[in-house]
Each structure stands twice: as C-alpha cells, then as structure tokens.
mmCIF file of C-alpha atoms and ligand atoms in Angstrom:
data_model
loop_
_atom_site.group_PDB
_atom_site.id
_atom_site.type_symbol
_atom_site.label_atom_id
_atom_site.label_comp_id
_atom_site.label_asym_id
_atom_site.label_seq_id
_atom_site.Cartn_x
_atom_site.Cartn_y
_atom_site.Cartn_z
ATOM 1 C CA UNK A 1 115.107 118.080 96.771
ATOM 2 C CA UNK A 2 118.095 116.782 95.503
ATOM 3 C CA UNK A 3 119.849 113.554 98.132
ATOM 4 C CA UNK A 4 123.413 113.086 98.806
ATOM 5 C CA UNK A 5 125.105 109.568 99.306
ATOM 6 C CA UNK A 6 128.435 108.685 100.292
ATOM 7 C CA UNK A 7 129.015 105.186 100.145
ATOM 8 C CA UNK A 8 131.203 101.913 98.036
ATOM 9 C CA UNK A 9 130.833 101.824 94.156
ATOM 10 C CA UNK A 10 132.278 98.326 93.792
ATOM 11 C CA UNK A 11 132.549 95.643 91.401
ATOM 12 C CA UNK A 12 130.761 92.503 92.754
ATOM 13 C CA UNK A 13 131.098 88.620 92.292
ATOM 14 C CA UNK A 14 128.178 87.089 92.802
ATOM 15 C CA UNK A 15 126.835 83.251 93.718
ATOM 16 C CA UNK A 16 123.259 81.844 94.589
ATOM 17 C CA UNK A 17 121.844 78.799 93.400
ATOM 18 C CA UNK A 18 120.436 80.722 90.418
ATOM 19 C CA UNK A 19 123.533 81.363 88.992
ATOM 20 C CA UNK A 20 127.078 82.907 88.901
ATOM 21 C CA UNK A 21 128.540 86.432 87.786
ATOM 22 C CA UNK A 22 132.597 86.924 87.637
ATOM 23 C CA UNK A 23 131.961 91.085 88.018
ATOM 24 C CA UNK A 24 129.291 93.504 87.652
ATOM 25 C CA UNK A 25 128.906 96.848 89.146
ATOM 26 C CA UNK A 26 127.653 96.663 92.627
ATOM 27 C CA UNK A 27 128.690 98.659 95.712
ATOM 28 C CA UNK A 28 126.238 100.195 98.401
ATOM 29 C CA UNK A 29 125.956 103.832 97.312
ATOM 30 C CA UNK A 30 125.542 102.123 93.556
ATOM 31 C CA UNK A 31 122.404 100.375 94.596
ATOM 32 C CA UNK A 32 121.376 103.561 96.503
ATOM 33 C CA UNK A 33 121.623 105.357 94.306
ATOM 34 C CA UNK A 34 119.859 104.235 91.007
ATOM 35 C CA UNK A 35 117.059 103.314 93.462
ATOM 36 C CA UNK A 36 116.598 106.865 94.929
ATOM 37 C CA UNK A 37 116.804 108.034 91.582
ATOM 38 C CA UNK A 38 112.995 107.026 90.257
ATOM 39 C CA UNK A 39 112.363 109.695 93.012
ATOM 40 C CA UNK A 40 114.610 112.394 93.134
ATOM 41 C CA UNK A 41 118.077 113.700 91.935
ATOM 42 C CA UNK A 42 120.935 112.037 93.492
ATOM 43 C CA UNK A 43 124.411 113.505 94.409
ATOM 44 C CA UNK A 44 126.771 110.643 94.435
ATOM 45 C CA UNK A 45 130.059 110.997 96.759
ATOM 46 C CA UNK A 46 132.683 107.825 96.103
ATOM 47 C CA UNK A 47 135.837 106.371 94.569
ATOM 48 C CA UNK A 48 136.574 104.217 91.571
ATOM 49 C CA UNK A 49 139.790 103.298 89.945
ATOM 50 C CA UNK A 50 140.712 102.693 86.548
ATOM 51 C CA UNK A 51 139.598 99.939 85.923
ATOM 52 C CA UNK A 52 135.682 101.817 86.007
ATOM 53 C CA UNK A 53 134.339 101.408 82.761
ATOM 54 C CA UNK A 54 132.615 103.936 81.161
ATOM 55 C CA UNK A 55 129.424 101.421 80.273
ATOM 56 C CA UNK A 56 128.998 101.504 84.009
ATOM 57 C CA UNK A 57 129.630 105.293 84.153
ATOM 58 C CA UNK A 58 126.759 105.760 81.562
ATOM 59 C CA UNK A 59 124.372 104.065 83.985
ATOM 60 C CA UNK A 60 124.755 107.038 86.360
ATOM 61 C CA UNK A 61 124.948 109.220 84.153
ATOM 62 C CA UNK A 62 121.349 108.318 82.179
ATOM 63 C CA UNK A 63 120.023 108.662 85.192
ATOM 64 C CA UNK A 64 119.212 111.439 87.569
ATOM 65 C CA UNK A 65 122.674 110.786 89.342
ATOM 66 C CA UNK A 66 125.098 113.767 89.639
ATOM 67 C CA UNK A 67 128.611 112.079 89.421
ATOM 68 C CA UNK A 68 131.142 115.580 90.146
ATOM 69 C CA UNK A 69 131.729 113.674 93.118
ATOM 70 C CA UNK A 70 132.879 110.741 92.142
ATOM 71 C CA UNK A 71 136.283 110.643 92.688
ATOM 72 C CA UNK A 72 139.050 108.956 90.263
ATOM 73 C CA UNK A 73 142.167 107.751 91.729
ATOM 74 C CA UNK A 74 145.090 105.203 90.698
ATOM 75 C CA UNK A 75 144.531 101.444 90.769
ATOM 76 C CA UNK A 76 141.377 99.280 90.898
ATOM 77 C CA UNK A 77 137.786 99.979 92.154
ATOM 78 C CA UNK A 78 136.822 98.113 95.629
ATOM 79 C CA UNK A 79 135.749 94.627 94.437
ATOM 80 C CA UNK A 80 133.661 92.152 96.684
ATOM 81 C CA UNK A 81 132.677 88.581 96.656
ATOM 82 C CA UNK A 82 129.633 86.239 98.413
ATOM 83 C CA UNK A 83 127.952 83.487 97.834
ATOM 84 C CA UNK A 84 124.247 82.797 99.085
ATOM 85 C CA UNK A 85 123.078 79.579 100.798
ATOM 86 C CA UNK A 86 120.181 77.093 99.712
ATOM 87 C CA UNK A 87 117.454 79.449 101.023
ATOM 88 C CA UNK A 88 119.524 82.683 99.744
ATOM 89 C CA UNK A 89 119.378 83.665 104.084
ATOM 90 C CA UNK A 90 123.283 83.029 104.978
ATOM 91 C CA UNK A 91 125.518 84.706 102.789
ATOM 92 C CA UNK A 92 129.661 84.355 103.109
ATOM 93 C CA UNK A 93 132.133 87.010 102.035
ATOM 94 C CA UNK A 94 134.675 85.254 99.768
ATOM 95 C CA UNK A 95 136.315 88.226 99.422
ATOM 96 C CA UNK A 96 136.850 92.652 100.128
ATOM 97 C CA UNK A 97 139.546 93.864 98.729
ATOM 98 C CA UNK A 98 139.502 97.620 99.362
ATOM 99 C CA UNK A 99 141.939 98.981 96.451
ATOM 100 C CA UNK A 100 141.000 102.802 96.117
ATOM 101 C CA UNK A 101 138.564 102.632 98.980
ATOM 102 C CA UNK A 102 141.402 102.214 101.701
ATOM 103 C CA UNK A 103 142.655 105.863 100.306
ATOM 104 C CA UNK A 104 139.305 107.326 100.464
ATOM 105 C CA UNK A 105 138.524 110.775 101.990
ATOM 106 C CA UNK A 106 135.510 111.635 100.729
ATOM 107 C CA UNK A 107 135.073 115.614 99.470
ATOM 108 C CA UNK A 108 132.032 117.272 98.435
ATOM 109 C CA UNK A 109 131.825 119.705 95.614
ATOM 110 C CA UNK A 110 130.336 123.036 96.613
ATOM 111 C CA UNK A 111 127.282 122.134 94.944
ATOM 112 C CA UNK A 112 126.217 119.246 97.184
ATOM 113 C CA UNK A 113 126.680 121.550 100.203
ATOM 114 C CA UNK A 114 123.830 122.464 100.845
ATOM 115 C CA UNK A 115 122.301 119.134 100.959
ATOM 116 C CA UNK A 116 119.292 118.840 103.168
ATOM 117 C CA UNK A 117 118.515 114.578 102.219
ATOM 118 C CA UNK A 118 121.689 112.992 103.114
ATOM 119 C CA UNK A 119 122.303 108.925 103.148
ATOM 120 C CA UNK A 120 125.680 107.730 105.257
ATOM 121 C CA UNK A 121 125.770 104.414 103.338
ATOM 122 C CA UNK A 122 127.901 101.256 105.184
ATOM 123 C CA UNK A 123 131.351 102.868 105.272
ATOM 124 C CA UNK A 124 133.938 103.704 107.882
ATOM 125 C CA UNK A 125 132.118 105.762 110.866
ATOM 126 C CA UNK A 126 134.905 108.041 110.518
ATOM 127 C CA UNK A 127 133.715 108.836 106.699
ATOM 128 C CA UNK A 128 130.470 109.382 107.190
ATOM 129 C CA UNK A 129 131.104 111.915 110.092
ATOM 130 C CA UNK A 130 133.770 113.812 107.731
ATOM 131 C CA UNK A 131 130.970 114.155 105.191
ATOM 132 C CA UNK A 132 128.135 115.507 107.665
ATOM 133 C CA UNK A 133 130.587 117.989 108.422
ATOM 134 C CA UNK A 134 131.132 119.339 105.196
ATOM 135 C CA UNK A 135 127.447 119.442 105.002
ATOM 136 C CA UNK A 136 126.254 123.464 105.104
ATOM 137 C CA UNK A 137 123.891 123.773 108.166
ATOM 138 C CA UNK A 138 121.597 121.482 109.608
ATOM 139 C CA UNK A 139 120.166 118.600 106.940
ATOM 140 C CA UNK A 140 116.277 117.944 107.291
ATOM 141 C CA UNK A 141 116.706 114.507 107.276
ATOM 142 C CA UNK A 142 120.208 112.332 107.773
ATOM 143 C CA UNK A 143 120.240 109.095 107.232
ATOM 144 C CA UNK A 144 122.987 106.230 107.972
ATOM 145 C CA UNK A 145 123.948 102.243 107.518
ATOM 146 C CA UNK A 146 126.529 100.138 109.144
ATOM 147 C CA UNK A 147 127.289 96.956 109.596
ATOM 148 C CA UNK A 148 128.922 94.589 112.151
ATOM 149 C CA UNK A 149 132.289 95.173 111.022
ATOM 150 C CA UNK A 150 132.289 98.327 112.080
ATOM 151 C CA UNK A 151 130.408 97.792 115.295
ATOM 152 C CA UNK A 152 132.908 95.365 116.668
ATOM 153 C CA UNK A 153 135.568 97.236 115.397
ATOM 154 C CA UNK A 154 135.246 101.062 115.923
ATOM 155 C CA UNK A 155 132.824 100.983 118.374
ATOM 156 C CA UNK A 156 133.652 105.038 119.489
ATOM 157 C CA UNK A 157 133.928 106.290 116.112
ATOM 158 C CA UNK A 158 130.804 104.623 115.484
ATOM 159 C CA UNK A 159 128.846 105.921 118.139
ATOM 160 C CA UNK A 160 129.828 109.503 117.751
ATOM 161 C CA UNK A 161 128.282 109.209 114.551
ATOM 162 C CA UNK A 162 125.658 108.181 115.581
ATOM 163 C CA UNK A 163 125.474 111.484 117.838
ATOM 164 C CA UNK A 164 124.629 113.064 114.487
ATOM 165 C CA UNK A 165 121.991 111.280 112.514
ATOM 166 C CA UNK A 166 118.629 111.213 112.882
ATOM 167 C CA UNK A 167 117.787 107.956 111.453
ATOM 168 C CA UNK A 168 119.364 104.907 112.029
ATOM 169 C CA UNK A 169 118.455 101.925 109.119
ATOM 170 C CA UNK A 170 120.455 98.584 109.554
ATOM 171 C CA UNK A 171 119.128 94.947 109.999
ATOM 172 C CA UNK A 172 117.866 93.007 112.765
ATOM 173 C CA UNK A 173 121.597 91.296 113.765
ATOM 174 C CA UNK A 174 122.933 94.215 113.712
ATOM 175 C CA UNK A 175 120.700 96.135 115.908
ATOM 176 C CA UNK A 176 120.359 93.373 118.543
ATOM 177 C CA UNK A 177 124.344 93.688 118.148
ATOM 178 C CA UNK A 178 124.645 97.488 118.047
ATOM 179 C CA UNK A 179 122.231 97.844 121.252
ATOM 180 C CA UNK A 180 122.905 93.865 123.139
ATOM 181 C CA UNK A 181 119.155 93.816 123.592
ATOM 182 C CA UNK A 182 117.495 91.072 121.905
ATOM 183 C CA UNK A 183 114.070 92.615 121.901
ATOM 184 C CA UNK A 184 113.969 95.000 119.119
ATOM 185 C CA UNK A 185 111.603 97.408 120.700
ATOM 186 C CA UNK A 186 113.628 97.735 123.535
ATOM 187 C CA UNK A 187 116.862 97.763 121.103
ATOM 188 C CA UNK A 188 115.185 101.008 119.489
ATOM 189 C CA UNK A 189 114.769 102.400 122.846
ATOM 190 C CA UNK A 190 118.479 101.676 123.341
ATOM 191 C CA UNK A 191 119.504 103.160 120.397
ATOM 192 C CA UNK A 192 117.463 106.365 120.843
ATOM 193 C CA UNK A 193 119.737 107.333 123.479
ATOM 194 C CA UNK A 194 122.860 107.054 120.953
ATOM 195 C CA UNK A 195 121.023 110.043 118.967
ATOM 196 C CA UNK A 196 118.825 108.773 115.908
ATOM 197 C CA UNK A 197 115.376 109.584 116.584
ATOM 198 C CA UNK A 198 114.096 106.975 114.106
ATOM 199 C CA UNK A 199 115.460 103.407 113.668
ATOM 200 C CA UNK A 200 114.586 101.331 110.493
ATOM 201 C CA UNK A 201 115.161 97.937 110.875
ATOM 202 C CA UNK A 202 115.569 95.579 107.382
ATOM 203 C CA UNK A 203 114.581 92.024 108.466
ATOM 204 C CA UNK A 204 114.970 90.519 104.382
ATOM 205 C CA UNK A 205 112.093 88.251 103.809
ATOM 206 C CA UNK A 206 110.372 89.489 106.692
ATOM 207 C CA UNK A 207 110.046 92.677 105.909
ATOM 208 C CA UNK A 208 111.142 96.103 107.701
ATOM 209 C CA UNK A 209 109.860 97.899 111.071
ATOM 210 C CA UNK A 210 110.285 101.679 111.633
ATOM 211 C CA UNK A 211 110.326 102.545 115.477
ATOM 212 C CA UNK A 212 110.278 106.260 116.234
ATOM 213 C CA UNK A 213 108.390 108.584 119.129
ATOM 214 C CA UNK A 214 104.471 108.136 117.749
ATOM 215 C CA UNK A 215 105.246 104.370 117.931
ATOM 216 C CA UNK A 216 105.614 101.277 115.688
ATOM 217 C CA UNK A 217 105.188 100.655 111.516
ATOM 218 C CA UNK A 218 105.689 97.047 110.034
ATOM 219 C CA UNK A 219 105.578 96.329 106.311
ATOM 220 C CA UNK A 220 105.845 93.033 105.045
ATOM 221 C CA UNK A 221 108.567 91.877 102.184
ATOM 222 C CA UNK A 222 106.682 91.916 98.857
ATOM 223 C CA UNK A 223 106.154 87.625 98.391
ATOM 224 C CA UNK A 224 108.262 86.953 95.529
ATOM 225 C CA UNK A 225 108.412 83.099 94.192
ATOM 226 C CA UNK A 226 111.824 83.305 92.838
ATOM 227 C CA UNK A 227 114.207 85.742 94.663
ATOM 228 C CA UNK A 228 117.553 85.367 92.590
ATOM 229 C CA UNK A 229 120.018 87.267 94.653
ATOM 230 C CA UNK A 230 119.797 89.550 97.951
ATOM 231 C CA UNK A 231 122.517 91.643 97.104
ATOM 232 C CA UNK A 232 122.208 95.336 97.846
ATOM 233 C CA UNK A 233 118.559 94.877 99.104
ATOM 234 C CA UNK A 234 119.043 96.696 101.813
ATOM 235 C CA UNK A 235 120.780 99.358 100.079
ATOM 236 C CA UNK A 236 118.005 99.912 97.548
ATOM 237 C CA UNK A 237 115.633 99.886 100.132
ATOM 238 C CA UNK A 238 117.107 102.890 101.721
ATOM 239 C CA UNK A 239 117.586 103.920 98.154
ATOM 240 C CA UNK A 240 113.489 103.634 97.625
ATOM 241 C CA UNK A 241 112.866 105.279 101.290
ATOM 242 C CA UNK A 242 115.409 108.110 101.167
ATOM 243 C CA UNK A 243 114.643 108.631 97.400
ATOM 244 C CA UNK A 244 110.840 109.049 98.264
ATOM 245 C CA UNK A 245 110.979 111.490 101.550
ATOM 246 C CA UNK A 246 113.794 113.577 99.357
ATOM 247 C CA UNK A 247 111.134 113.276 96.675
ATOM 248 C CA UNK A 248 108.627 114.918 98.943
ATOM 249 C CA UNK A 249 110.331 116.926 100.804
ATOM 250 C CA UNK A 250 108.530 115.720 103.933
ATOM 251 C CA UNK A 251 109.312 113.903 107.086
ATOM 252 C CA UNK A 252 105.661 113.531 108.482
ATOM 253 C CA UNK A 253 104.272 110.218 109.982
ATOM 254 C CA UNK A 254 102.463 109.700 106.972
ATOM 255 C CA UNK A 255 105.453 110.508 104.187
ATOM 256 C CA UNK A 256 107.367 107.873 106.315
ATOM 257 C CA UNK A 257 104.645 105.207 106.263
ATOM 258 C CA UNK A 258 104.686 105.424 102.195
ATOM 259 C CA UNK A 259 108.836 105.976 102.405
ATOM 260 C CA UNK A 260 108.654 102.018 104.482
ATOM 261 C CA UNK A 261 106.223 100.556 101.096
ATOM 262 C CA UNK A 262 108.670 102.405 98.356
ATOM 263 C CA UNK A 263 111.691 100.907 100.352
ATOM 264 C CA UNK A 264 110.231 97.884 100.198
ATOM 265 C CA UNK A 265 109.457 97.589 96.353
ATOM 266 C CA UNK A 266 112.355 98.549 95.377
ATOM 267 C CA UNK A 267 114.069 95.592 97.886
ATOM 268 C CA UNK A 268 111.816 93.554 96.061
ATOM 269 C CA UNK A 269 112.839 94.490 92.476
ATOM 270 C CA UNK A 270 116.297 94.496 93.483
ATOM 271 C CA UNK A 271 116.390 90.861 94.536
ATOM 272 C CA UNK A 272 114.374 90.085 91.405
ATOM 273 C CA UNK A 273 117.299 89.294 89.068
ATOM 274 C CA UNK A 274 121.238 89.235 89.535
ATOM 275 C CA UNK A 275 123.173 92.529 90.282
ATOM 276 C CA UNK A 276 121.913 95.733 89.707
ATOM 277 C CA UNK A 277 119.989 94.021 86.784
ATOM 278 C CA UNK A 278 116.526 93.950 87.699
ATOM 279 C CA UNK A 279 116.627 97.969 88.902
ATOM 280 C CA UNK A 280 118.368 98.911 85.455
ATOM 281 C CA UNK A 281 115.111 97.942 83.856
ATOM 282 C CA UNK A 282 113.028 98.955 86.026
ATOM 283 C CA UNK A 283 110.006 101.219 85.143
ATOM 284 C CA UNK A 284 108.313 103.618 87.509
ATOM 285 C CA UNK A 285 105.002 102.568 86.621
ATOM 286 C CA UNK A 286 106.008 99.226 88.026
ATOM 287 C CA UNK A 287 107.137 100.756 90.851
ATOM 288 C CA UNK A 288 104.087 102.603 91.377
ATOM 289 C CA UNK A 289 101.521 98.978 90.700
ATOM 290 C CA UNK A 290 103.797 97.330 92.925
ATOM 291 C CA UNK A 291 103.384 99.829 96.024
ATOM 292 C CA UNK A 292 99.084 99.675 95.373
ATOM 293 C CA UNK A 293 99.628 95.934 95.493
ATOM 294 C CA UNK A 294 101.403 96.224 98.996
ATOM 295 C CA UNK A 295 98.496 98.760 99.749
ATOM 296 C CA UNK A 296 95.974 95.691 99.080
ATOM 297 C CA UNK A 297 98.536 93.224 100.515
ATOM 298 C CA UNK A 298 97.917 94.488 104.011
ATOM 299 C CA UNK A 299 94.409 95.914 103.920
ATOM 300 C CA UNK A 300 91.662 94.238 106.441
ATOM 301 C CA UNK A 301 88.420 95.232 108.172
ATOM 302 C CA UNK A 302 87.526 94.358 112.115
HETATM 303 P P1 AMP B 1 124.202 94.438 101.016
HETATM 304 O O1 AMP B 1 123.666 93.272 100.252
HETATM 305 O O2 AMP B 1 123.173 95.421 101.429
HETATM 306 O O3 AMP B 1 125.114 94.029 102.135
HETATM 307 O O4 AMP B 1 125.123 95.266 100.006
HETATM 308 C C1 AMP B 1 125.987 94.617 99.156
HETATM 309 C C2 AMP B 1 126.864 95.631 98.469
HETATM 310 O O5 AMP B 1 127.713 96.246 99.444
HETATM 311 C C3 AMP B 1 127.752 94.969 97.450
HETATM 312 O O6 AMP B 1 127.444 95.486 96.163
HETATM 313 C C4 AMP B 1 129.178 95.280 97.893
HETATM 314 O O7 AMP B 1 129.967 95.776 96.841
HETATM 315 C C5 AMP B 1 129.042 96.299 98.986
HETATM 316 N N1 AMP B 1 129.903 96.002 100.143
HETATM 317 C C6 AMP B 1 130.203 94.791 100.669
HETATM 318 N N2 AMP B 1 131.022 94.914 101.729
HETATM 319 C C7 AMP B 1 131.260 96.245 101.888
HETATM 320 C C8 AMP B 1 132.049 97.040 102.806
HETATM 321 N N3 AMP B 1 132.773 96.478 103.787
HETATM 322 N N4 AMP B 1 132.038 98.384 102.674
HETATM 323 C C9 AMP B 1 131.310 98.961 101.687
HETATM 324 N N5 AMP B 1 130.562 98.280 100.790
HETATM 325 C C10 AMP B 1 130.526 96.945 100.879
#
C-alpha cells in the first residue's frame, strides 16, 4: 500500500558535541520518508527551490520514493539550524528561514489520490487539512505531527485538524502542552476527545507509548552508547511506524505493537550518525536484527 507524506524537505545545519555540518538535506517529510521506504512505497508531497541539488534528488529517487509531487518553485529550499546540548536532550533553533515553504500550498497529483496511509508531517495545521481534503474517500489510517509552534500559535486551525486524524504522534512536551494535563494517560484521554483515536507519544531516550481504546504499549529506546545527533528522530520513527502498518496493510493491535519496535529502530539508526547519514546506509537486514534484539530486550518470565 503505497503512503503519502506532506511535510518540510529542508537543508539542515547541524551541532552536537560530535561534530558540525554547514548543510545537508534534512527536513521532516525527508526523514519520513527514506525511513518508510524499507517498508513500503512512498508518495512525497513538498517544496524545494533551486538551490535542490540533484545528488539529493537521486536519494529519493533510488529509493522507493515517488517525487511527482515535489514541487519546484523560485528561490531557496527551507533551511534550519540547532545545536544540541552536553547530553544531546536540549536542543536550540539558531535558525528557520522558510524561503519556498512560506509559498507552499501543497497539491496532490491524481495518482496519490487515492491514498489510504497518509502522514501529516509538522507543518502548518492549515496544510495538512488542505491535503486530507484532496485525499479521495476515507484513508484507513491518517496520521499527523505538530509541534509547539503551532499549538501556541494556531490553536483553532490546529484543532480542527485534529477533528480529522486518527492518530495523533508528537512528544511528551507537546502533549502535556497540547492537552494542559501533566499526566500523560489522562493527556491521551484529553486528546481523544479532539478526534485521534490513537496517540503516540515520542519520549527520545525513553522510548515511545501508544495509548488507544484496548489500553497502553511502551517500548523502550534501543540503548545506544554513542547517539551523535537527534535530528529527525522523531520523524523517522513515524517514518518506521507508518512505513510498516502501510507495509501491511493492517491496523490491528498486534500490527501496531510491531509498527511501535520498527519506529523505534529506525529512531535509533537515525540518531546513529549525523543527518540523514546513518539511514542512507542503512540495510534492511539490520533493520530486521535490530527489531529481534528489541524482541529479546524486553522479554521476561513471572
Ligand atoms: P525533529 O528532530 O523531529 O524536530 O525534525 C528535525 C527536522 O525538521 C529538520 O530536518 C528540520 O529541517 C525540520 N524542521 C525544523 N523546524 C521545522 C518547521 N518549523 N517546520 C517544518 N520542518 C521543520
């Protein structure tokens, strides 16, 4: 089943105590993207400007990512800047500047109409509610991100969106924010009553917690002795989980259960090296070794 995303193809500058890059493709839906992609085939909606280059192009294209809807306009792609703390947990932005992304209207080809697997990644609430209308029918599953910006700032728009998806995936801030309950049971509760069914929360180095009607499911983050850079974890863990139940074509307890572990690995691989990096030479074998070792990771007998 092929998976729509809508979502920021960026150029990224990056800083942790492991190092420095000046600008390497980065961007939400990018991440996304190549990490749904060891699963199923991916139909990419977003903007780039000309200053895209075509080595970056190619790493969509030799992959199972459909790019007719990746829109080409005048003037430079949306770049963005951070720089991690110490413990690689506090992050600042040192810069957004939008460039093409502050024109966007996203439009979907014919072909991705029919999506049934569709990912809202972190953009204006606005956006992703224009794309789920241009969406034929009813998807199986739809998915969204968002982030505090747009919580504090277009609260309404956001929460008509929300009227539309059926899961929810953000971290823990911002679903304590999103719901102003501290408890993040009773946050999911909250949010239930906005319209997701499901909410996925991404707690980094603690792992990620899926709260829906049958109950609870809590996977830990894969222990990794040198994380280099967070950057689009989250993304590729929604990437790994959307990729996987688009994969399957399933939305049973069970398929989500595995969906949690493959959005976990590929958090894990993601945060492995610098950038996009680690995912670019990634193998699904090691995907596959890495979910049985999260299999034995939390096994135990009473
Ligand atoms: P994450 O680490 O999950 O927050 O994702 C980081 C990626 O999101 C980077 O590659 C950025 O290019 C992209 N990004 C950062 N800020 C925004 C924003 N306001 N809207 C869309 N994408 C963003």
């Amino acid at each position: 089943m092929p998976l729509l995303v809508v979502g920021s193809v960026a150029y990224d500058a990056l800083e942790s105590p492991y190092g420095k890059v000046e600008r390497t493709l980065g961007g939400a839906a990018t991440y996304f993207s190549v990490a749904a992609a060891f699963f199923t085939h991916v139909n990419l909606v977003a903007i780039v400007g000309d200053d895209f280059h075509p080595e970056d192009e190619a790493i969509f294209r030799k992959r199972s990512i459909d790019i007719e809807g990746l829109e080409r306009a005048n003037g430079k792609c949306f770049f963005w800047a951070g720089r991690y703390s110490e413990n690689l947990n506090e992050r600042v932005t040192l810069a957004t500047d939008l460039n093409v992304f502050a024109e966007f209207k996203p439009r979907l080809p014919e072909k991705y109409r029919d999506s049934k697997y569709v990912f809202l990644a972190n953009i204006a609430p606005g956006l992703q509610r224009d794309v789920l209308h241009q969406v034929n029918g009813t998807p199986k599953i739809a998915a969204m991100d968002t982030m505090n910006y747009w919580i504090e700032r277009t609260n309404s728009e956001l929460r008509e969106t929300l009227k539309h998806v059926d899961i929810l995936m953000i971290n823990d801030s911002e679903t304590r924010q999103l719901s102003n309950e501290h408890n993040l049971l009773r946050a999911a509760r909250h949010i239930f009553k906005m319209g997701p069914s499901t909410l996925v929360v991404k707690r980094g180095e603690y792992g990620a917690m899926l709260v829906d009607k049958s109950g609870v499911f809590c996977i830990p983050a894969f222990p990794l002795e040198e994380p280099h850079d967070p950057t689009g974890a989250g993304d590729s863990f929604a990437g790994g989980f959307m990729g996987y139940l688009a994969g399957v074509g399933s939305k049973s307890d069970a398929a989500l259960r595995r969906a949690m572990v493959y959005g976990s690995v590929l958090g894990s691989f993601a945060v492995e090296r610098f950038g996009l990096e680690r995912l670019l030479s990634l193998k699904k074998g090691e995907i596959h070794a890495r979910a049985r070792h999260f299999a034995k990771l939390t096994q135990f007998k009473l």
